[in-house]
XYZ file of N, CA and C in Angstrom:
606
model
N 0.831 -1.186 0.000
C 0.000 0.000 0.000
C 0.877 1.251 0.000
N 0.309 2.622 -0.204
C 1.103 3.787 -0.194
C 0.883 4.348 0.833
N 1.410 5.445 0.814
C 1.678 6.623 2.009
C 0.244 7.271 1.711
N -0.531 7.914 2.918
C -1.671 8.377 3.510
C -1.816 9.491 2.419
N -0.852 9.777 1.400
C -0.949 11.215 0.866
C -1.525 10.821 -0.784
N -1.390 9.756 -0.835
C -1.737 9.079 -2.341
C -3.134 9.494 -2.497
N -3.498 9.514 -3.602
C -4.620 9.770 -4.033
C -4.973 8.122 -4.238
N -6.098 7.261 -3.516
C -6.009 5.846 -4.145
C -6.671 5.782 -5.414
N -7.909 6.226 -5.739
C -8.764 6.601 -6.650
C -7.879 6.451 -8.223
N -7.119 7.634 -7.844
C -5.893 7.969 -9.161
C -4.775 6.768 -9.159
N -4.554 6.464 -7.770
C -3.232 5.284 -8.400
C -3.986 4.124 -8.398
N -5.188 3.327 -8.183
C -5.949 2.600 -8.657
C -6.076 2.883 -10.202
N -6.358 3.591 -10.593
C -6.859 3.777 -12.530
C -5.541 3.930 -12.767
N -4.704 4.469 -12.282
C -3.068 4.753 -13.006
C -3.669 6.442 -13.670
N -3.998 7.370 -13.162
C -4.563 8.700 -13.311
C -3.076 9.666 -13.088
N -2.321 10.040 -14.050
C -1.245 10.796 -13.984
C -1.497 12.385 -14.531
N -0.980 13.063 -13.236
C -1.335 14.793 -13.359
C -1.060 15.402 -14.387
N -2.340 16.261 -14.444
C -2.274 16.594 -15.766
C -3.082 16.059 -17.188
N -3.445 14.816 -16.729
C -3.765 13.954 -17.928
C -5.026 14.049 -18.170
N -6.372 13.854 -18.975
C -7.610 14.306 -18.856
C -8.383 13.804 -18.416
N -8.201 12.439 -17.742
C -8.722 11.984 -16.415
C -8.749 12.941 -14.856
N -7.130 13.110 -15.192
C -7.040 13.924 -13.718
C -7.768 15.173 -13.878
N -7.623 15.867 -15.324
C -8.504 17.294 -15.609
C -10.091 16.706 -15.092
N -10.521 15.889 -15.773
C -12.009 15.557 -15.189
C -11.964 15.389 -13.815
N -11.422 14.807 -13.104
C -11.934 15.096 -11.591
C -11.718 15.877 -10.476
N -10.760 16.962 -11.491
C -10.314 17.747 -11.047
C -11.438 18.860 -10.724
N -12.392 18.717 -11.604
C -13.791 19.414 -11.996
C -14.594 18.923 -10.671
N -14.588 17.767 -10.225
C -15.461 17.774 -8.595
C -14.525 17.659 -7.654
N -14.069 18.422 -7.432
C -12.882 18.474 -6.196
C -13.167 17.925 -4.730
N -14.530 18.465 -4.606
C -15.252 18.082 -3.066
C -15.213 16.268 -3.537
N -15.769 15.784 -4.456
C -16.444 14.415 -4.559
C -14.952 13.704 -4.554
N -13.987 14.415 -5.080
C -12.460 13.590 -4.771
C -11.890 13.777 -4.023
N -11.829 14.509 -3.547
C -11.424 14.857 -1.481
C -12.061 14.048 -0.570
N -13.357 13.742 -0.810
C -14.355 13.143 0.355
C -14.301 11.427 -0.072
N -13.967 11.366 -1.641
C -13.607 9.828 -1.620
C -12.253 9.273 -1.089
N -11.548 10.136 -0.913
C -10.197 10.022 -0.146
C -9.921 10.402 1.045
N -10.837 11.221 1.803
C -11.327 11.163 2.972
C -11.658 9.818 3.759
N -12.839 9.338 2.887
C -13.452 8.114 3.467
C -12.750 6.902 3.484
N -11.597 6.567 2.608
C -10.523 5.734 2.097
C -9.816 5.897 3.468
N -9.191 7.141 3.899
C -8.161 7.552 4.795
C -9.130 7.123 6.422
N -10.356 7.456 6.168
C -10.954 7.171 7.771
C -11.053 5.565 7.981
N -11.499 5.062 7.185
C -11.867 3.242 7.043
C -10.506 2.630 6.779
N -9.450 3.217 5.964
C -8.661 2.331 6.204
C -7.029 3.201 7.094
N -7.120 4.253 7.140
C -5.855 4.716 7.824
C -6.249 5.780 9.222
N -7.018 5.141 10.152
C -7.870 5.754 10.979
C -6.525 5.993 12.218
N -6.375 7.315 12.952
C -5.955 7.392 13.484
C -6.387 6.844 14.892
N -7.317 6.247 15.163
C -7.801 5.133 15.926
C -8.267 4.186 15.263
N -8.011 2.330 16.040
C -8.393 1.458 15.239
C -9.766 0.988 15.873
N -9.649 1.318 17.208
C -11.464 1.078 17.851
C -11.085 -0.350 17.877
N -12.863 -0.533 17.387
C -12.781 -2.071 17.791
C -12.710 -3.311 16.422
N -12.023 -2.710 15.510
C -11.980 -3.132 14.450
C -10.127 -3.170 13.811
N -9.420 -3.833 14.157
C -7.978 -3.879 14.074
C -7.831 -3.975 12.563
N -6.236 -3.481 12.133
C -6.445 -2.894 10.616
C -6.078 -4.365 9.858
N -5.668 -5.494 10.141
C -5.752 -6.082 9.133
C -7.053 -6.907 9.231
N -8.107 -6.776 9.877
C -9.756 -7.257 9.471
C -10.074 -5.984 8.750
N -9.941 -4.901 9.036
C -10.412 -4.194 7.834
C -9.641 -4.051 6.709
N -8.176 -4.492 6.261
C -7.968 -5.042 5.079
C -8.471 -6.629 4.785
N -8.574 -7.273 5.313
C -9.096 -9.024 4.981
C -10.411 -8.703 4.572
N -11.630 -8.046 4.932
C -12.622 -7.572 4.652
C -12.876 -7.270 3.056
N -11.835 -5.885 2.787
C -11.720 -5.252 1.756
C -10.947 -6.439 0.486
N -10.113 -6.892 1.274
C -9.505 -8.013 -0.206
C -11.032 -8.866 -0.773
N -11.441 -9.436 0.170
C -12.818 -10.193 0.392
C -13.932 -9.766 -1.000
N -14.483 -8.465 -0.129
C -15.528 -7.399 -0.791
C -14.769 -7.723 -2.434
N -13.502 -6.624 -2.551
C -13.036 -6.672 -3.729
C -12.851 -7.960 -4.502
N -12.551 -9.459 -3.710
C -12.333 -10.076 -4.790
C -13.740 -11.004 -5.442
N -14.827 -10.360 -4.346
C -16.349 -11.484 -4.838
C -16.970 -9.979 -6.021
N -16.025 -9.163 -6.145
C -16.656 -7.756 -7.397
C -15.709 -8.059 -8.132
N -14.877 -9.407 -8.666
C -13.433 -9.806 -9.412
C -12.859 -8.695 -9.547
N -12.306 -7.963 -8.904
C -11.521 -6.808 -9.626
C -10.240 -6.956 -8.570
N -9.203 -7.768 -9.470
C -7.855 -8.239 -9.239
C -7.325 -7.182 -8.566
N -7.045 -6.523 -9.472
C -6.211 -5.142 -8.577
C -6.316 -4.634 -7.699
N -7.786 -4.277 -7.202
C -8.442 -3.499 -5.952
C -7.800 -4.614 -4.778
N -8.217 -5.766 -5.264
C -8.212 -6.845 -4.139
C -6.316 -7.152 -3.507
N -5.459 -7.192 -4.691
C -4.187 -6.865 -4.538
C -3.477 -6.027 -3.522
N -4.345 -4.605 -4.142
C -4.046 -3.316 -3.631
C -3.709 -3.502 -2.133
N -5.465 -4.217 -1.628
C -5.483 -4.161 0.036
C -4.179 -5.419 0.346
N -4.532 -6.549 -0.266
C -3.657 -7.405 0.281
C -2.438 -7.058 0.712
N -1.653 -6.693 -0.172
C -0.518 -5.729 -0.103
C -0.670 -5.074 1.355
N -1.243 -4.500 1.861
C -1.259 -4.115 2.963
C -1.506 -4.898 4.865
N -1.457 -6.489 4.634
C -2.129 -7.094 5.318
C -0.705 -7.522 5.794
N -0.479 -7.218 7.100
C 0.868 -7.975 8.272
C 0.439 -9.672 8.317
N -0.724 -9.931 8.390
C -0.272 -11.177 8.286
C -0.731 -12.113 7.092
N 0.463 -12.561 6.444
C 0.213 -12.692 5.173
C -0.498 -13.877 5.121
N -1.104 -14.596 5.698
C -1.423 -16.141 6.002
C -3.068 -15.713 5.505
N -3.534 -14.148 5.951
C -5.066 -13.760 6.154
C -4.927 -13.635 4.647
N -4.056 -13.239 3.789
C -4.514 -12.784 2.214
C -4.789 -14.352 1.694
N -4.255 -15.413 2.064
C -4.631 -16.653 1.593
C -5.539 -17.596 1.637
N -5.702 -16.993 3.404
C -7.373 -17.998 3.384
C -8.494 -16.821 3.057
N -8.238 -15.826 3.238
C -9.655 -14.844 2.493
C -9.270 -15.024 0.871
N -8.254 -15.483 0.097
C -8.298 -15.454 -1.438
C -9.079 -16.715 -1.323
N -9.315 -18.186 -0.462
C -9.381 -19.234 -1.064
C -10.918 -18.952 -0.888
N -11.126 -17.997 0.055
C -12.768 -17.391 0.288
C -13.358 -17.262 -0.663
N -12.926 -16.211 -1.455
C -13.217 -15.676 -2.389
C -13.732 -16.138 -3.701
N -12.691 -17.281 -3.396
C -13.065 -18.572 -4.809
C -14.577 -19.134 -4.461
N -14.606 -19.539 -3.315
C -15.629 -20.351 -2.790
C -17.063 -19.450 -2.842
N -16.793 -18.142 -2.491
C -17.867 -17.056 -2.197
C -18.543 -16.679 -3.436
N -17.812 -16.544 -4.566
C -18.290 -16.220 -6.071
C -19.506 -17.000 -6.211
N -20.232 -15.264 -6.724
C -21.574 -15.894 -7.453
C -22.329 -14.780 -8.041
N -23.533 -14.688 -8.961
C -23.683 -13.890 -9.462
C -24.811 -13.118 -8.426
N -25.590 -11.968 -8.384
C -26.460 -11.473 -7.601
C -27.068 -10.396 -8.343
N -27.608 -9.394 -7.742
C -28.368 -9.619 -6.089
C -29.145 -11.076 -6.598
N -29.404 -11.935 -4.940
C -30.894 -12.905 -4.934
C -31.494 -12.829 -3.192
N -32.088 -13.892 -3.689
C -32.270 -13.718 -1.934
C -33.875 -13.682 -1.633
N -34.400 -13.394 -0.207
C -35.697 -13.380 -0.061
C -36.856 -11.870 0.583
N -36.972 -10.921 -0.017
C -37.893 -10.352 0.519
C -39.104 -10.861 1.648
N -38.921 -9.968 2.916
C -39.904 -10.601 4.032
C -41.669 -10.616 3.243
N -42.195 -11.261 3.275
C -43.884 -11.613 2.860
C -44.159 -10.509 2.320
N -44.602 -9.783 1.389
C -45.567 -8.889 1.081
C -45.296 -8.793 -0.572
N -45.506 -7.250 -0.908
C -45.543 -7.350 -2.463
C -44.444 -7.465 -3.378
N -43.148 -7.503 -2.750
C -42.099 -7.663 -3.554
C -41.611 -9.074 -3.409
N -41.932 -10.099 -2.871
C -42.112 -11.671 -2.730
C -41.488 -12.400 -3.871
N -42.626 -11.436 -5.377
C -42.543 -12.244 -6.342
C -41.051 -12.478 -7.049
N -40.334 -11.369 -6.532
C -38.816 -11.262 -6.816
C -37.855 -11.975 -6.196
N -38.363 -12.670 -5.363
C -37.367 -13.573 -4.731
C -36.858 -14.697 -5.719
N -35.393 -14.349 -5.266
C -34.711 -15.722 -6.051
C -34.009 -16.353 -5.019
N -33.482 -17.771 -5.175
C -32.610 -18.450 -4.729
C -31.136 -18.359 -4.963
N -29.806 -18.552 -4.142
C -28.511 -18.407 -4.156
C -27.763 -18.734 -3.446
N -26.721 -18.763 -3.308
C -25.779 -19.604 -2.666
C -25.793 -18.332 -0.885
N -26.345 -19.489 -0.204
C -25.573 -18.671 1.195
C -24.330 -19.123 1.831
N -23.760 -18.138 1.400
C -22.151 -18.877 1.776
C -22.096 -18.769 3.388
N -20.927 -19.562 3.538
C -20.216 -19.991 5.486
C -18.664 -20.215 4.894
N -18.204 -19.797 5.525
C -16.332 -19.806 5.953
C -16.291 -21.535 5.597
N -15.546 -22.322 4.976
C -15.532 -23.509 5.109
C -14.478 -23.961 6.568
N -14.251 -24.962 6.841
C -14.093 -24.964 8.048
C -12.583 -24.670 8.364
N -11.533 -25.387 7.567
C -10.153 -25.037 7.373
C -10.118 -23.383 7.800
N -10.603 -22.596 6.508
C -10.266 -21.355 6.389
C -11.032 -20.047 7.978
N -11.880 -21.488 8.404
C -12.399 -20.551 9.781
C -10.949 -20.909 10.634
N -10.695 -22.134 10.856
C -9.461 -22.046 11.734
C -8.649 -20.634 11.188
N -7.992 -20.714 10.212
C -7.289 -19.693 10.055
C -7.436 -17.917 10.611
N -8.977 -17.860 9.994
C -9.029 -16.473 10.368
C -9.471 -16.315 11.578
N -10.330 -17.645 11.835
C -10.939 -16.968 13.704
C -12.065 -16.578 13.365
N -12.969 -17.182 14.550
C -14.492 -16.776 14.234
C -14.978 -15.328 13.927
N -14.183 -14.608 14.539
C -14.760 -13.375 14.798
C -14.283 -12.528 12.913
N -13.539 -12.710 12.483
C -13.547 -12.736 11.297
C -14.092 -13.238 9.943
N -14.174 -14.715 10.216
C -15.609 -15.414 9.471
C -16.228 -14.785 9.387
N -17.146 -14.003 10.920
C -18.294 -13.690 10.620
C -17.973 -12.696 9.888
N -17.504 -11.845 10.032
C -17.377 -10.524 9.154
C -17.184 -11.038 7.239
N -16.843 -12.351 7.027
C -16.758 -12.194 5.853
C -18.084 -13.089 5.774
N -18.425 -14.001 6.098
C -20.178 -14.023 5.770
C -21.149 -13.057 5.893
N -21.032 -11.900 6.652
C -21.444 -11.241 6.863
C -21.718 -10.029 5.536
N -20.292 -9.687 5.166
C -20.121 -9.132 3.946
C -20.554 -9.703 2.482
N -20.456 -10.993 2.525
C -21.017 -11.862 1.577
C -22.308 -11.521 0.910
N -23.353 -11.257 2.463
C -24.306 -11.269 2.272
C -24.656 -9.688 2.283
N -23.592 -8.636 2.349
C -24.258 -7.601 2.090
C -24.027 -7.057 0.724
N -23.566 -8.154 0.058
C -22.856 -7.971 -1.566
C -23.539 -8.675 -2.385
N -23.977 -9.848 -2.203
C -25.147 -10.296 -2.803
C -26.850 -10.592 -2.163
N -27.402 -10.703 -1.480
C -28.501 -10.429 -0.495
C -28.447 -9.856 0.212
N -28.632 -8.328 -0.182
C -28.712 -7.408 1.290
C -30.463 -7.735 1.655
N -30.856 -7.994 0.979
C -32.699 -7.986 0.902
C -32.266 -8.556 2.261
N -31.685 -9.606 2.567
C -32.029 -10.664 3.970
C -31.096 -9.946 4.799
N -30.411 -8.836 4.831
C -29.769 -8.505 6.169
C -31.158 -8.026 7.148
N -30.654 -8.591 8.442
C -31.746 -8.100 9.662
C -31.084 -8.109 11.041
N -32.096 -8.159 12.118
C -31.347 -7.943 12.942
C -30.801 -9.850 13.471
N -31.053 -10.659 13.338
C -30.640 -12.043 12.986
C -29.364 -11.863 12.566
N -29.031 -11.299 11.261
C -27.891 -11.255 10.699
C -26.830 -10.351 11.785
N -27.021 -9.631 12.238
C -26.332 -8.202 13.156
C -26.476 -9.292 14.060
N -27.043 -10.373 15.026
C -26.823 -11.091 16.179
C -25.616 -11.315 15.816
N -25.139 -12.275 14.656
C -24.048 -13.093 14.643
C -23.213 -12.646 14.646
N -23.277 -11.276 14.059
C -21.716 -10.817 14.472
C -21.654 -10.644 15.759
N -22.477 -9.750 16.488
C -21.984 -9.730 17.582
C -21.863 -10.920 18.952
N -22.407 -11.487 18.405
C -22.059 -13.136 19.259
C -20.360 -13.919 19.328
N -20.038 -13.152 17.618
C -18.500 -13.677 17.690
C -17.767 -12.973 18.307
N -18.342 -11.286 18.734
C -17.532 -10.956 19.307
C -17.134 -8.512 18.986
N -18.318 -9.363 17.604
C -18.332 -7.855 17.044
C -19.003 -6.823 17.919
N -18.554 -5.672 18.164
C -19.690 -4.112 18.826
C -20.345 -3.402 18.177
N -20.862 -3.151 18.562
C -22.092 -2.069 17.847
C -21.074 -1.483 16.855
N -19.973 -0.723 17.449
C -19.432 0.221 16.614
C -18.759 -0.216 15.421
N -17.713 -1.489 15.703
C -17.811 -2.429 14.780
C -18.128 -3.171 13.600
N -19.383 -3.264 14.130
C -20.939 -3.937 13.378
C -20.503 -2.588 11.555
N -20.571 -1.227 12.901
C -21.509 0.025 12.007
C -19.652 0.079 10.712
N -19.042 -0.258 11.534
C -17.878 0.408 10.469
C -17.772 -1.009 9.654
N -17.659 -1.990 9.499
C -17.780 -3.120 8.784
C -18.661 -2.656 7.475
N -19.945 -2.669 8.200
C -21.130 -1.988 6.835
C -20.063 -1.008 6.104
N -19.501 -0.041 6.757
C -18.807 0.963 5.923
C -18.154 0.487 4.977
N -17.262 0.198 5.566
C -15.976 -1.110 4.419
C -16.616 -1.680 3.185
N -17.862 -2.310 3.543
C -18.493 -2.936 2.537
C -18.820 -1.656 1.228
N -19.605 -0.686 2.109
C -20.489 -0.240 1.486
C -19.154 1.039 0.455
N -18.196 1.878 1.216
C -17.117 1.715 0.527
C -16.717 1.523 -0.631
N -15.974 -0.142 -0.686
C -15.852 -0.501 -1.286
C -16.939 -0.681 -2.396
N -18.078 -0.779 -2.353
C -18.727 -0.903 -3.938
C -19.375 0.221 -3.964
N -18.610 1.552 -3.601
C -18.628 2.645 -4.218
C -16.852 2.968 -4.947
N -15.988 2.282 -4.415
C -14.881 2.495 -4.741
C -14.328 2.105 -6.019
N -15.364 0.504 -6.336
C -14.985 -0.409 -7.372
C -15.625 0.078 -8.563
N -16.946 0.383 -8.133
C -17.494 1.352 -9.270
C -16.911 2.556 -9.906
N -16.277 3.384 -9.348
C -15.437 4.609 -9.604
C -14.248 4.143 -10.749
N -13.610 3.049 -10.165
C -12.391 2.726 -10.554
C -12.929 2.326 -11.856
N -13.673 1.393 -11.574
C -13.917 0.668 -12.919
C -14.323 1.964 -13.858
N -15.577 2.641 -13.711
C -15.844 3.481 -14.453
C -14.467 4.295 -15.057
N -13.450 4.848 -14.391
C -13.007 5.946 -14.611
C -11.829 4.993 -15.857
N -11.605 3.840 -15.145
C -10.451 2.891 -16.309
C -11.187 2.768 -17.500
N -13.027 2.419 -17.642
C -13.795 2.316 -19.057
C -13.238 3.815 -19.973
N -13.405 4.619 -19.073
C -13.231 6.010 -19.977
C -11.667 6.478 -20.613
N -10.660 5.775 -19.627
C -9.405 5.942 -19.508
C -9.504 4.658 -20.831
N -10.282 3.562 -21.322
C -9.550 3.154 -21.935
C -10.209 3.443 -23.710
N -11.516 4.180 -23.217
C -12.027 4.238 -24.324
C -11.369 6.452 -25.228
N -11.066 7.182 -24.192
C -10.152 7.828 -24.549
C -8.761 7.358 -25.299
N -8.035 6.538 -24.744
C -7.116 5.796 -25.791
C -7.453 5.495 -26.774
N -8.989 4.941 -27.156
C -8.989 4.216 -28.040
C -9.461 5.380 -29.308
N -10.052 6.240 -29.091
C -10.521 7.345 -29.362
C -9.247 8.368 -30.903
N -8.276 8.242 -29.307
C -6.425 8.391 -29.727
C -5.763 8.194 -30.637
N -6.354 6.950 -31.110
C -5.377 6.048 -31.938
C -6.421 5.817 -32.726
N -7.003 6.170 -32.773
C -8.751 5.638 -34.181
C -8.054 6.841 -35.456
């Protein structure tokens, strides 16, 4: 990972100053300050609370690698002290893949939209590794990436049964939620970054 001063946004796309990527977002200054804001609070928090920084990188490799986007998922790994967590959250990841949203709306008029899907669980190996209290956080995330319809307060027990806090609980959601604002950006801004090239050379 880089130093707190990086723009991640820009060294995620490979966005070099000056260039008309960087001119375009240079145009919402607030919306690229506050996405690097939120980057810097969730992952370079000058308190870690009750959420220690390599579960909130194991999280983020997680998130990023069930949205396949290699690099994002890299990015965090790269940042994880213990390197043992980038291996059993990658073998996660394999296991966790699937397409979405599905899931079940509670009884009423949106019912008819319910689909069926994989509810994933930590397999058991890879729970030794990370420790319950981490599992949950990546089933947890699982399900806020493909069935959020079924998050409830059921779902919020389990974490905190392994061990998660309220406050916890609330910054986890962040991470998640975050990240598939982060992956979207990136991706978008690389479609344009690559269809400007292509533009270039036509």
């Amino acid at each position: 990972m880089t130093s707190p001063t990086t723009d991640v946004i820009d060294l995620l796309v490979g966005i070099a100053a000056g260039s008309p990527l960087d001119r375009l977002r240079a145009e919402r200054p607030e919306t690229r300050l506050n996405a690097q804001k939120s980057y810097q609070a969730l992952f370079e928090p000058a308190h870690q609370g009750d959420v220690t920084q390599d579960e909130r990188l194991a999280v983020a490799v997680f998130v990023a690698g069930l949205h396949a986007t290699a690099d994002i998922s890299e990015f965090y790994a790269s940042g994880l002290a213990d390197k043992t967590l980038a291996t059993a959250v990658g073998a996660e990841v394999e296991k966790g893949r699937t397409h979405g949203p599905y899931g079940r709306y509670p009884a009423g008029p949106l019912s008819g939209e319910d689909r069926s899907g994989l509810v994933y669980e930590v397999s058991g190996d890879s729970r030794n590794a990370l420790g319950s209290k981490l599992a949950a956080a990546l089933e947890h995330s699982h399900l806020l990436v493909f069935r959020p319809r079924e998050s409830n307060v059921g779902a919020l027990q389990k974490l905190l049964d392994e061990g998660w806090t309220t406050t916890g609980v609330v910054t986890l959601s962040q991470i998640v939620a975050f990240l598939a604002f982060q992956i979207r950006v990136v991706t978008g801004l690389k479609a344009l970054a690559a269809d400007t090239a292509q533009s270039a050379s036509a």
